[in-house]
PDB file of C-alpha atoms and ligand atoms in Angstrom:
ATOM      1  CA  MET A 213      73.926 111.662  98.306  1.00 33.00           C
ATOM      2  CA  THR A 214      75.281 111.912 101.977  1.00 32.00           C
ATOM      3  CA  MET A 215      73.127 112.554 105.258  1.00 35.00           C
ATOM      4  CA  PRO A 216      76.098 112.748 107.825  1.00 35.00           C
ATOM      5  CA  ALA A 217      73.863 114.190 110.475  1.00 35.00           C
ATOM      6  CA  GLN A 218      71.382 111.408 110.022  1.00 36.00           C
ATOM      7  CA  ARG A 219      73.983 109.135 109.542  1.00 34.00           C
ATOM      8  CA  THR A 220      75.350 109.554 113.032  1.00 34.00           C
ATOM      9  CA  THR A 221      72.138 109.295 114.894  1.00 36.00           C
ATOM     10  CA  ILE A 222      71.046 106.086 113.081  1.00 38.00           C
ATOM     11  CA  ARG A 223      74.271 104.778 113.938  1.00 38.00           C
ATOM     12  CA  LEU A 224      73.886 105.273 117.409  1.00 36.00           C
ATOM     13  CA  ASP A 225      70.359 103.702 117.309  1.00 42.00           C
ATOM     14  CA  ARG A 226      71.641 100.777 115.074  1.00 40.00           C
ATOM     15  CA  ARG A 227      73.596  99.484 118.137  1.00 41.00           C
ATOM     16  CA  LYS A 228      70.428  98.944 119.989  1.00 43.00           C
ATOM     17  CA  PHE A 229      68.957  97.274 116.985  1.00 42.00           C
ATOM     18  CA  LEU A 230      72.109  95.132 116.894  1.00 38.00           C
ATOM     19  CA  ALA A 231      71.494  94.234 120.532  1.00 39.00           C
ATOM     20  CA  ALA A 232      67.855  93.549 119.678  1.00 42.00           C
ATOM     21  CA  ALA A 233      68.751  91.298 116.681  1.00 39.00           C
ATOM     22  CA  SER A 234      71.031  89.095 119.319  1.00 37.00           C
ATOM     23  CA  ALA A 235      68.184  88.948 121.613  1.00 41.00           C
ATOM     24  CA  LEU A 236      65.850  87.875 118.987  1.00 42.00           C
ATOM     25  CA  VAL A 237      68.026  84.837 118.339  1.00 37.00           C
ATOM     26  CA  ALA A 238      68.512  84.092 121.873  1.00 38.00           C
ATOM     27  CA  ALA A 239      65.009  84.128 122.642  1.00 42.00           C
ATOM     28  CA  GLY A 240      64.197  81.700 119.863  1.00 39.00           C
ATOM     29  CA  VAL A 241      61.207  81.836 117.611  1.00 37.00           C
ATOM     30  CA  LEU A 242      57.720  80.534 117.381  1.00 35.00           C
ATOM     31  CA  PRO A 243      56.818  77.272 115.202  1.00 37.00           C
ATOM     32  CA  LYS A 244      55.788  78.403 111.826  1.00 42.00           C
ATOM     33  CA  SER A 245      52.339  79.682 111.588  1.00 45.00           C
ATOM     34  CA  ALA A 246      49.739  77.719 109.828  1.00 51.00           C
ATOM     35  CA  LEU A 247      48.216  80.819 108.434  1.00 54.00           C
ATOM     36  CA  ALA A 248      50.017  80.791 105.166  1.00 56.00           C
ATOM     37  CA  LEU A 249      48.323  77.841 104.140  1.00 60.00           C
ATOM     38  CA  SER A 250      45.303  78.426 105.396  1.00 70.00           C
ATOM     39  CA  GLY A 251      44.270  80.819 102.899  1.00 81.00           C
ATOM     40  CA  PRO A 252      44.065  84.840 103.049  1.00 91.00           C
ATOM     41  CA  HIS A 253      41.882  87.112 104.987  1.00 94.00           C
ATOM     42  CA  SER A 254      39.984  88.811 102.064  1.00 95.00           C
ATOM     43  CA  PHE A 255      37.424  91.569 101.796  1.00 95.00           C
ATOM     44  CA  THR A 256      36.828  94.528  99.186  1.00 96.00           C
ATOM     45  CA  HIS A 257      37.801  97.967  99.888  1.00 97.00           C
ATOM     46  CA  GLY A 258      36.497 100.815  97.163  1.00 96.00           C
ATOM     47  CA  THR A 259      37.552  99.194  93.987  1.00 96.00           C
ATOM     48  CA  PHE A 260      40.173  97.296  95.433  1.00 97.00           C
ATOM     49  CA  ASN A 261      40.249  93.348  96.291  1.00 97.00           C
ATOM     50  CA  VAL A 262      42.490  92.986  99.638  1.00 97.00           C
ATOM     51  CA  MET A 263      44.038  89.674 100.774  1.00 97.00           C
ATOM     52  CA  VAL A 264      46.051  89.768 103.994  1.00 97.00           C
ATOM     53  CA  LEU A 265      48.498  86.923 103.732  1.00 97.00           C
ATOM     54  CA  SER A 266      50.845  85.393 106.104  1.00 95.00           C
ATOM     55  CA  ASP A 267      54.814  84.918 105.656  1.00 95.00           C
ATOM     56  CA  GLY A 268      54.802  83.316 109.071  1.00 94.00           C
ATOM     57  CA  THR A 269      55.632  84.783 112.497  1.00 93.00           C
ATOM     58  CA  LEU A 270      58.619  85.827 114.540  1.00 92.00           C
ATOM     59  CA  GLU A 271      59.140  86.481 118.121  1.00 90.00           C
ATOM     60  CA  LEU A 272      59.684  89.912 119.632  1.00 90.00           C
ATOM     61  CA  PRO A 273      61.520  90.156 123.189  1.00 91.00           C
ATOM     62  CA  LEU A 274      59.671  92.711 125.326  1.00 92.00           C
ATOM     63  CA  SER A 275      62.994  94.622 125.800  1.00 90.00           C
ATOM     64  CA  ILE A 276      62.748  95.189 121.761  1.00 91.00           C
ATOM     65  CA  ILE A 277      59.256  96.027 121.908  1.00 93.00           C
ATOM     66  CA  SER A 278      60.073  99.135 124.248  1.00 92.00           C
ATOM     67  CA  ALA A 279      62.782  99.972 126.609  1.00 89.00           C
ATOM     68  CA  ASP A 280      60.663 102.897 127.951  1.00 89.00           C
ATOM     69  CA  ALA A 281      58.511 100.696 130.264  1.00 89.00           C
ATOM     70  CA  PRO A 282      59.110  97.962 133.010  1.00 87.00           C
ATOM     71  CA  PRO A 283      58.561  94.442 131.310  1.00 87.00           C
ATOM     72  CA  GLU A 284      55.725  93.891 133.806  1.00 88.00           C
ATOM     73  CA  GLU A 285      53.734  97.015 132.337  1.00 91.00           C
ATOM     74  CA  LEU A 286      54.580  95.952 128.811  1.00 91.00           C
ATOM     75  CA  ALA A 287      53.121  92.299 129.654  1.00 92.00           C
ATOM     76  CA  ALA A 288      50.093  93.635 131.166  1.00 93.00           C
ATOM     77  CA  LEU A 289      49.284  95.941 128.054  1.00 92.00           C
ATOM     78  CA  LEU A 290      50.035  92.718 125.834  1.00 93.00           C
ATOM     79  CA  GLY A 291      47.930  90.637 128.366  1.00 92.00           C
ATOM     80  CA  LEU A 292      50.590  88.360 128.972  1.00 93.00           C
ATOM     81  CA  ALA A 293      51.998  86.737 132.222  1.00 92.00           C
ATOM     82  CA  ALA A 294      53.848  88.913 134.015  1.00 90.00           C
ATOM     83  CA  ASP A 295      57.152  87.045 133.805  1.00 89.00           C
ATOM     84  CA  ALA A 296      56.901  86.983 129.723  1.00 89.00           C
ATOM     85  CA  GLN A 297      59.963  87.411 127.908  1.00 90.00           C
ATOM     86  CA  ALA A 298      58.863  87.766 124.413  1.00 90.00           C
ATOM     87  CA  ALA A 299      55.491  88.280 122.234  1.00 91.00           C
ATOM     88  CA  PRO A 300      54.578  86.765 119.017  1.00 90.00           C
ATOM     89  CA  ALA A 301      54.585  89.016 115.816  1.00 94.00           C
ATOM     90  CA  GLU A 302      52.687  88.114 112.765  1.00 95.00           C
ATOM     91  CA  ILE A 303      54.354  88.704 109.245  1.00 96.00           C
ATOM     92  CA  SER A 304      51.521  89.671 107.032  1.00 97.00           C
ATOM     93  CA  PRO A 305      52.341  91.250 103.724  1.00 98.00           C
ATOM     94  CA  VAL A 306      49.037  92.429 101.623  1.00 98.00           C
ATOM     95  CA  LEU A 307      47.825  91.303  98.367  1.00 98.00           C
ATOM     96  CA  VAL A 308      45.769  93.912  96.485  1.00 98.00           C
ATOM     97  CA  THR A 309      44.196  93.535  93.323  1.00 96.00           C
ATOM     98  CA  ALA A 310      43.272  96.543  91.184  1.00 91.00           C
ATOM     99  CA  GLY A 311      42.247  96.128  87.365  1.00 91.00           C
ATOM    100  CA  SER A 312      44.994  94.247  85.645  1.00 93.00           C
ATOM    101  CA  ASP A 313      47.320  95.029  88.639  1.00 96.00           C
ATOM    102  CA  ALA A 314      48.469  92.241  91.556  1.00 97.00           C
ATOM    103  CA  ILE A 315      49.912  94.483  93.762  1.00 98.00           C
ATOM    104  CA  LEU A 316      52.054  92.936  96.950  1.00 98.00           C
ATOM    105  CA  PHE A 317      53.018  95.134  99.844  1.00 98.00           C
ATOM    106  CA  ASP A 318      56.116  93.750 101.208  1.00 98.00           C
ATOM    107  CA  THR A 319      57.783  90.508 100.796  1.00 98.00           C
ATOM    108  CA  GLY A 320      58.562  88.775 104.112  1.00 97.00           C
ATOM    109  CA  THR A 321      61.821  87.373 105.342  1.00 96.00           C
ATOM    110  CA  GLY A 322      62.433  84.844 102.359  1.00 95.00           C
ATOM    111  CA  GLY A 323      63.322  82.405 105.081  1.00 92.00           C
ATOM    112  CA  MET A 324      66.660  84.414 105.550  1.00 92.00           C
ATOM    113  CA  MET A 325      65.987  85.383 108.933  1.00 88.00           C
ATOM    114  CA  GLY A 326      66.295  81.878 110.414  1.00 84.00           C
ATOM    115  CA  PRO A 327      64.178  78.688 109.852  1.00 80.00           C
ATOM    116  CA  ASN A 328      61.081  79.745 111.834  1.00 76.00           C
ATOM    117  CA  ALA A 329      60.925  83.541 111.077  1.00 89.00           C
ATOM    118  CA  GLY A 330      58.507  83.839 107.819  1.00 92.00           C
ATOM    119  CA  GLY A 331      59.515  82.538 104.499  1.00 92.00           C
ATOM    120  CA  GLN A 332      56.065  81.308 103.670  1.00 94.00           C
ATOM    121  CA  LEU A 333      54.866  83.971 101.476  1.00 96.00           C
ATOM    122  CA  VAL A 334      54.945  82.062  98.323  1.00 96.00           C
ATOM    123  CA  GLU A 335      52.879  79.425  99.816  1.00 94.00           C
ATOM    124  CA  SER A 336      50.499  82.027 101.046  1.00 94.00           C
ATOM    125  CA  VAL A 337      50.077  83.650  97.458  1.00 96.00           C
ATOM    126  CA  LYS A 338      49.301  80.194  96.242  1.00 94.00           C
ATOM    127  CA  ALA A 339      46.663  79.556  98.918  1.00 93.00           C
ATOM    128  CA  ALA A 340      45.050  82.893  97.643  1.00 93.00           C
ATOM    129  CA  GLY A 341      44.510  81.505  94.258  1.00 93.00           C
ATOM    130  CA  LEU A 342      47.476  83.306  92.789  1.00 95.00           C
ATOM    131  CA  THR A 343      51.121  82.269  91.665  1.00 96.00           C
ATOM    132  CA  ALA A 344      54.054  84.278  91.958  1.00 97.00           C
ATOM    133  CA  ASP A 345      54.571  85.279  88.456  1.00 97.00           C
ATOM    134  CA  ALA A 346      51.010  86.982  88.629  1.00 97.00           C
ATOM    135  CA  ILE A 347      52.225  89.849  91.008  1.00 98.00           C
ATOM    136  CA  THR A 348      52.620  93.022  88.814  1.00 98.00           C
ATOM    137  CA  LYS A 349      53.778  95.107  91.283  1.00 98.00           C
ATOM    138  CA  VAL A 350      55.615  95.008  94.653  1.00 98.00           C
ATOM    139  CA  ILE A 351      55.350  97.953  96.959  1.00 98.00           C
ATOM    140  CA  PHE A 352      57.874  98.463  99.969  1.00 98.00           C
ATOM    141  CA  THR A 353      56.836 100.107 103.223  1.00 98.00           C
ATOM    142  CA  HIS A 354      60.693  99.834 104.104  1.00 98.00           C
ATOM    143  CA  ALA A 355      63.706  97.885 103.405  1.00 97.00           C
ATOM    144  CA  HIS A 356      64.099  96.047 106.443  1.00 96.00           C
ATOM    145  CA  PRO A 357      64.782  92.160 106.335  1.00 95.00           C
ATOM    146  CA  ASP A 358      61.254  91.051 107.101  1.00 96.00           C
ATOM    147  CA  HIS A 359      59.822  93.545 104.478  1.00 98.00           C
ATOM    148  CA  LEU A 360      62.308  92.971 101.648  1.00 98.00           C
ATOM    149  CA  TRP A 361      64.454  89.867 101.705  1.00 97.00           C
ATOM    150  CA  GLY A 362      61.584  87.659 100.207  1.00 98.00           C
ATOM    151  CA  THR A 363      62.262  89.656  96.819  1.00 98.00           C
ATOM    152  CA  ILE A 364      65.453  87.847  95.538  1.00 98.00           C
ATOM    153  CA  ALA A 365      66.182  84.059  96.280  1.00 96.00           C
ATOM    154  CA  ALA A 366      69.272  82.714  97.576  1.00 93.00           C
ATOM    155  CA  ASP A 367      70.267  81.835  93.986  1.00 95.00           C
ATOM    156  CA  GLY A 368      69.325  85.402  92.471  1.00 95.00           C
ATOM    157  CA  THR A 369      66.420  84.706  91.039  1.00 97.00           C
ATOM    158  CA  HIS A 370      63.463  87.063  91.266  1.00 98.00           C
ATOM    159  CA  VAL A 371      60.702  85.637  93.679  1.00 98.00           C
ATOM    160  CA  PHE A 372      58.231  87.433  91.773  1.00 98.00           C
ATOM    161  CA  PRO A 373      59.679  87.614  88.403  1.00 98.00           C
ATOM    162  CA  ASN A 374      57.137  89.914  86.378  1.00 98.00           C
ATOM    163  CA  ALA A 375      57.029  92.444  89.026  1.00 98.00           C
ATOM    164  CA  SER A 376      58.018  95.925  89.053  1.00 98.00           C
ATOM    165  CA  TYR A 377      59.288  97.210  92.596  1.00 98.00           C
ATOM    166  CA  HIS A 378      58.382 100.403  94.183  1.00 98.00           C
ATOM    167  CA  LEU A 379      60.319 102.118  96.948  1.00 98.00           C
ATOM    168  CA  ALA A 380      60.584 105.226  98.565  1.00 98.00           C
ATOM    169  CA  GLU A 381      63.363 107.505  96.971  1.00 98.00           C
ATOM    170  CA  ALA A 382      64.573 108.320 100.532  1.00 98.00           C
ATOM    171  CA  GLU A 383      64.745 104.527 101.650  1.00 98.00           C
ATOM    172  CA  LEU A 384      66.365 103.384  98.437  1.00 98.00           C
ATOM    173  CA  ASN A 385      69.115 106.291  98.858  1.00 97.00           C
ATOM    174  CA  PHE A 386      69.856 105.198 102.502  1.00 96.00           C
ATOM    175  CA  TRP A 387      70.381 101.536 101.811  1.00 96.00           C
ATOM    176  CA  SER A 388      72.149 102.010  98.462  1.00 95.00           C
ATOM    177  CA  ALA A 389      74.857 104.190 100.097  1.00 95.00           C
ATOM    178  CA  PRO A 390      78.092 102.392  99.108  1.00 92.00           C
ATOM    179  CA  ASP A 391      79.793 103.159 102.415  1.00 93.00           C
ATOM    180  CA  LEU A 392      76.547 102.518 104.474  1.00 94.00           C
ATOM    181  CA  ALA A 393      78.274  99.187 105.996  1.00 92.00           C
ATOM    182  CA  THR A 394      81.321 101.106 107.160  1.00 92.00           C
ATOM    183  CA  GLN A 395      79.021 103.616 108.925  1.00 89.00           C
ATOM    184  CA  MET A 396      77.373 101.036 110.997  1.00 86.00           C
ATOM    185  CA  PRO A 397      78.678  98.667 113.593  1.00 84.00           C
ATOM    186  CA  ALA A 398      80.298  95.608 112.035  1.00 88.00           C
ATOM    187  CA  ASP A 399      77.734  93.091 113.291  1.00 85.00           C
ATOM    188  CA  MET A 400      75.486  94.703 110.624  1.00 87.00           C
ATOM    189  CA  THR A 401      77.576  94.142 108.068  1.00 92.00           C
ATOM    190  CA  ASP A 402      75.875  90.750 106.739  1.00 92.00           C
ATOM    191  CA  MET A 403      72.293  92.326 106.999  1.00 92.00           C
ATOM    192  CA  ILE A 404      73.432  95.356 105.201  1.00 95.00           C
ATOM    193  CA  ASN A 405      75.156  93.432 102.557  1.00 94.00           C
ATOM    194  CA  ASN A 406      72.384  91.318 102.069  1.00 95.00           C
ATOM    195  CA  THR A 407      69.702  94.061 101.502  1.00 96.00           C
ATOM    196  CA  GLN A 408      72.344  95.605  99.357  1.00 97.00           C
ATOM    197  CA  LYS A 409      72.680  92.478  97.159  1.00 96.00           C
ATOM    198  CA  GLN A 410      68.928  92.469  96.542  1.00 97.00           C
ATOM    199  CA  LEU A 411      68.568  95.843  95.774  1.00 98.00           C
ATOM    200  CA  THR A 412      71.192  95.565  93.164  1.00 97.00           C
ATOM    201  CA  ALA A 413      69.458  92.526  91.777  1.00 98.00           C
ATOM    202  CA  MET A 414      66.319  94.593  91.712  1.00 98.00           C
ATOM    203  CA  LYS A 415      67.665  97.797  90.562  1.00 97.00           C
ATOM    204  CA  ASP A 416      66.557  97.651  86.587  1.00 97.00           C
ATOM    205  CA  LYS A 417      62.952  97.306  87.797  1.00 98.00           C
ATOM    206  CA  ILE A 418      63.073  99.727  90.767  1.00 98.00           C
ATOM    207  CA  VAL A 419      60.837 102.764  90.472  1.00 98.00           C
ATOM    208  CA  THR A 420      61.182 105.309  93.147  1.00 98.00           C
ATOM    209  CA  PHE A 421      58.427 107.537  94.468  1.00 98.00           C
ATOM    210  CA  LYS A 422      57.958 110.447  97.197  1.00 98.00           C
ATOM    211  CA  PRO A 423      55.482 110.284 100.268  1.00 98.00           C
ATOM    212  CA  GLY A 424      52.728 112.239  99.452  1.00 96.00           C
ATOM    213  CA  SER A 425      52.400 110.770  95.974  1.00 97.00           C
ATOM    214  CA  GLU A 426      50.065 108.090  94.614  1.00 97.00           C
ATOM    215  CA  VAL A 427      52.401 104.933  93.667  1.00 97.00           C
ATOM    216  CA  VAL A 428      49.269 103.654  91.707  1.00 96.00           C
ATOM    217  CA  PRO A 429      45.937 105.503  91.014  1.00 96.00           C
ATOM    218  CA  GLY A 430      44.037 105.355  94.492  1.00 97.00           C
ATOM    219  CA  ILE A 431      47.220 104.232  96.678  1.00 98.00           C
ATOM    220  CA  ALA A 432      48.966 107.147  98.263  1.00 98.00           C
ATOM    221  CA  ALA A 433      52.312 106.874 100.170  1.00 98.00           C
ATOM    222  CA  ILE A 434      52.347 108.774 103.455  1.00 98.00           C
ATOM    223  CA  ASP A 435      55.398 109.977 105.133  1.00 98.00           C
ATOM    224  CA  THR A 436      55.954 107.897 108.405  1.00 98.00           C
ATOM    225  CA  ALA A 437      59.732 108.394 108.374  1.00 98.00           C
ATOM    226  CA  GLY A 438      61.884 107.357 111.816  1.00 97.00           C
ATOM    227  CA  HIS A 439      61.339 103.292 111.940  1.00 96.00           C
ATOM    228  CA  THR A 440      63.844 103.711 108.814  1.00 95.00           C
ATOM    229  CA  PRO A 441      64.859 107.097 107.037  1.00 96.00           C
ATOM    230  CA  GLY A 442      62.661 106.549 104.305  1.00 98.00           C
ATOM    231  CA  HIS A 443      59.589 104.627 106.007  1.00 98.00           C
ATOM    232  CA  VAL A 444      56.031 104.966 104.445  1.00 98.00           C
ATOM    233  CA  SER A 445      52.742 104.032 105.172  1.00 98.00           C
ATOM    234  CA  PHE A 446      50.046 103.708 102.376  1.00 98.00           C
ATOM    235  CA  GLU A 447      46.284 104.735 102.202  1.00 98.00           C
ATOM    236  CA  LEU A 448      44.124 103.249  99.916  1.00 98.00           C
ATOM    237  CA  ALA A 449      41.238 105.462  98.682  1.00 98.00           C
ATOM    238  CA  GLY A 450      37.659 104.160  99.310  1.00 96.00           C
ATOM    239  CA  GLY A 451      35.181 104.470 102.058  1.00 95.00           C
ATOM    240  CA  ASP A 452      36.883 106.510 104.845  1.00 96.00           C
ATOM    241  CA  GLY A 453      40.044 105.419 103.866  1.00 98.00           C
ATOM    242  CA  LEU A 454      42.193 101.967 104.666  1.00 98.00           C
ATOM    243  CA  ILE A 455      45.958 102.748 105.871  1.00 98.00           C
ATOM    244  CA  LEU A 456      48.628 100.016 105.616  1.00 98.00           C
ATOM    245  CA  THR A 457      50.725 101.080 108.426  1.00 98.00           C
ATOM    246  CA  GLY A 458      53.671  99.083 107.912  1.00 98.00           C
ATOM    247  CA  ASP A 459      56.082  99.297 110.995  1.00 97.00           C
ATOM    248  CA  ALA A 460      55.190 102.821 111.812  1.00 98.00           C
ATOM    249  CA  ILE A 461      52.741 100.975 114.707  1.00 97.00           C
ATOM    250  CA  THR A 462      54.405  97.372 115.202  1.00 96.00           C
ATOM    251  CA  VAL A 463      52.412  96.528 118.489  1.00 95.00           C
ATOM    252  CA  PRO A 464      48.890  97.976 118.737  1.00 95.00           C
ATOM    253  CA  ALA A 465      48.532  97.012 122.339  1.00 93.00           C
ATOM    254  CA  VAL A 466      51.499  98.949 123.448  1.00 95.00           C
ATOM    255  CA  PHE A 467      51.948 102.049 120.915  1.00 96.00           C
ATOM    256  CA  PHE A 468      48.263 103.395 120.506  1.00 97.00           C
ATOM    257  CA  ALA A 469      48.198 104.113 124.246  1.00 95.00           C
ATOM    258  CA  HIS A 470      51.832 105.260 124.314  1.00 96.00           C
ATOM    259  CA  PRO A 471      52.758 106.583 120.691  1.00 96.00           C
ATOM    260  CA  GLU A 472      56.083 108.408 121.960  1.00 96.00           C
ATOM    261  CA  TRP A 473      57.476 104.981 123.341  1.00 95.00           C
ATOM    262  CA  LYS A 474      60.321 104.161 121.245  1.00 94.00           C
ATOM    263  CA  PHE A 475      60.272 100.732 119.486  1.00 94.00           C
ATOM    264  CA  GLY A 476      63.864  98.952 119.720  1.00 91.00           C
ATOM    265  CA  PHE A 477      64.201  98.598 116.047  1.00 91.00           C
ATOM    266  CA  ASP A 478      63.481 102.172 115.344  1.00 92.00           C
ATOM    267  CA  ALA A 479      66.377 104.027 113.544  1.00 91.00           C
ATOM    268  CA  ASP A 480      65.557 107.320 114.995  1.00 93.00           C
ATOM    269  CA  GLY A 481      62.980 106.831 118.038  1.00 94.00           C
ATOM    270  CA  GLU A 482      62.068 110.403 118.181  1.00 96.00           C
ATOM    271  CA  MET A 483      61.145 110.881 114.942  1.00 97.00           C
ATOM    272  CA  ALA A 484      59.319 107.624 114.561  1.00 97.00           C
ATOM    273  CA  GLY A 485      57.156 108.601 117.588  1.00 97.00           C
ATOM    274  CA  LYS A 486      56.276 111.961 115.819  1.00 98.00           C
ATOM    275  CA  SER A 487      55.224 109.974 112.787  1.00 98.00           C
ATOM    276  CA  ARG A 488      53.385 107.273 114.545  1.00 98.00           C
ATOM    277  CA  ARG A 489      51.450 109.997 116.585  1.00 98.00           C
ATOM    278  CA  ALA A 490      50.492 111.789 113.259  1.00 98.00           C
ATOM    279  CA  LEU A 491      49.195 108.594 111.455  1.00 98.00           C
ATOM    280  CA  LEU A 492      47.324 107.855 114.588  1.00 98.00           C
ATOM    281  CA  ASP A 493      45.999 111.133 114.682  1.00 98.00           C
ATOM    282  CA  MET A 494      44.750 111.104 110.916  1.00 98.00           C
ATOM    283  CA  ALA A 495      43.217 107.582 111.327  1.00 98.00           C
ATOM    284  CA  ALA A 496      41.178 108.427 114.588  1.00 98.00           C
ATOM    285  CA  ALA A 497      39.986 111.781 113.105  1.00 98.00           C
ATOM    286  CA  GLY A 498      39.023 110.216 109.673  1.00 97.00           C
ATOM    287  CA  LYS A 499      37.796 106.819 111.209  1.00 97.00           C
ATOM    288  CA  LYS A 500      39.989 104.917 108.984  1.00 98.00           C
ATOM    289  CA  GLN A 501      40.617 101.414 108.839  1.00 97.00           C
ATOM    290  CA  MET A 502      44.023 100.056 109.509  1.00 98.00           C
ATOM    291  CA  LEU A 503      46.033  97.166 108.805  1.00 98.00           C
ATOM    292  CA  GLY A 504      49.245  96.433 110.991  1.00 97.00           C
ATOM    293  CA  TYR A 505      52.042  94.033 109.053  1.00 97.00           C
ATOM    294  CA  HIS A 506      53.067  92.701 112.810  1.00 96.00           C
ATOM    295  CA  TRP A 507      49.531  92.727 114.235  1.00 95.00           C
ATOM    296  CA  ALA A 508      47.729  89.757 115.287  1.00 92.00           C
ATOM    297  CA  PHE A 509      46.252  88.312 112.223  1.00 92.00           C
ATOM    298  CA  PRO A 510      44.457  89.633 110.065  1.00 93.00           C
ATOM    299  CA  GLY A 511      45.615  92.928 111.553  1.00 94.00           C
ATOM    300  CA  LEU A 512      42.662  95.010 110.995  1.00 96.00           C
ATOM    301  CA  GLY A 513      41.444  97.833 113.159  1.00 96.00           C
ATOM    302  CA  ARG A 514      40.621 101.262 113.903  1.00 97.00           C
ATOM    303  CA  ALA A 515      41.952 104.057 116.361  1.00 98.00           C
ATOM    304  CA  GLU A 516      40.118 106.239 118.606  1.00 97.00           C
ATOM    305  CA  ALA A 517      41.316 109.100 120.254  1.00 97.00           C
ATOM    306  CA  LYS A 518      41.189 108.804 124.400  1.00 96.00           C
ATOM    307  CA  ASP A 519      43.139 110.905 126.874  1.00 94.00           C
ATOM    308  CA  GLY A 520      45.568 112.283 124.683  1.00 95.00           C
ATOM    309  CA  ALA A 521      46.521 108.899 123.256  1.00 97.00           C
ATOM    310  CA  PHE A 522      44.507 106.345 121.369  1.00 98.00           C
ATOM    311  CA  VAL A 523      42.577 103.089 121.960  1.00 96.00           C
ATOM    312  CA  TYR A 524      42.869 100.130 119.418  1.00 95.00           C
ATOM    313  CA  VAL A 525      39.536  98.833 118.323  1.00 94.00           C
ATOM    314  CA  ALA A 526      40.052  95.484 116.384  1.00 90.00           C
ATOM    315  CA  SER A 527      37.580  95.202 113.194  1.00 85.00           C
TER     316      SER A 527
HETATM  317 ZN1  LIG B 614      58.627  94.743 110.519  1.00 81.27          ZN
END
């Protein structure tokens, strides 16, 4: 499994990721969200019970949200003061119960991205009336730290011990490459090492899937590659459909209006922009509900097409 051309592209873009990560630390983070303990946002969709949980929050510097617009324009889109430097972002894993399955979409940071960036998912699962060992499946949108590091605890134990792990084949292949760290800037080594450590601990329970297929009955993976090489979103059947966007659309106030603007953590900004627009087109045409992992809690809304772009309508 080698992807030399893609590697090169990603290596360049990862430099931006690096600068972004440093900025994130320098900017500080918000106090821990109280949402994890206040219980989930629950609703039914088709045959599924859906609970939006909270792992906490992190803070995104405006320079990371997008370098394609002046900070004042971003601040205005976000409804922030003109001199704002950063915007809060939720970390909202979703728990779906279907028949005998309790399915968790992404596992948050595991508290490993700093003391005030997430790490509250297990408490949030409890606040939803379940325990960590009740989770039967964890389905990942991608393997970034704020989506996967809550899977294996620092002592090597499985946080959700009875769960199988479901990850897109392309995403697993990308992060599993033994020489990945050597292909990336040195400052990314620790991040890559922890992700690889977790994936290694997970490996006997990993089930891979391809976009376009159903991961479980009624839950289909949608190819939204670009944010990472194997990034996927999911659609839950029922009604007009419910899309879990993952990080295909991180900040609705910005990227609905400007789908092609590059998000600072996108590995391949151009590909991510195409995936984002395709997802928004599909959601708007089908009047589908959308749930965003980093959107203002609970992150439910719809897209309406307007003037060649989209308007976000909160649900
Ligand atoms: Zn994320």
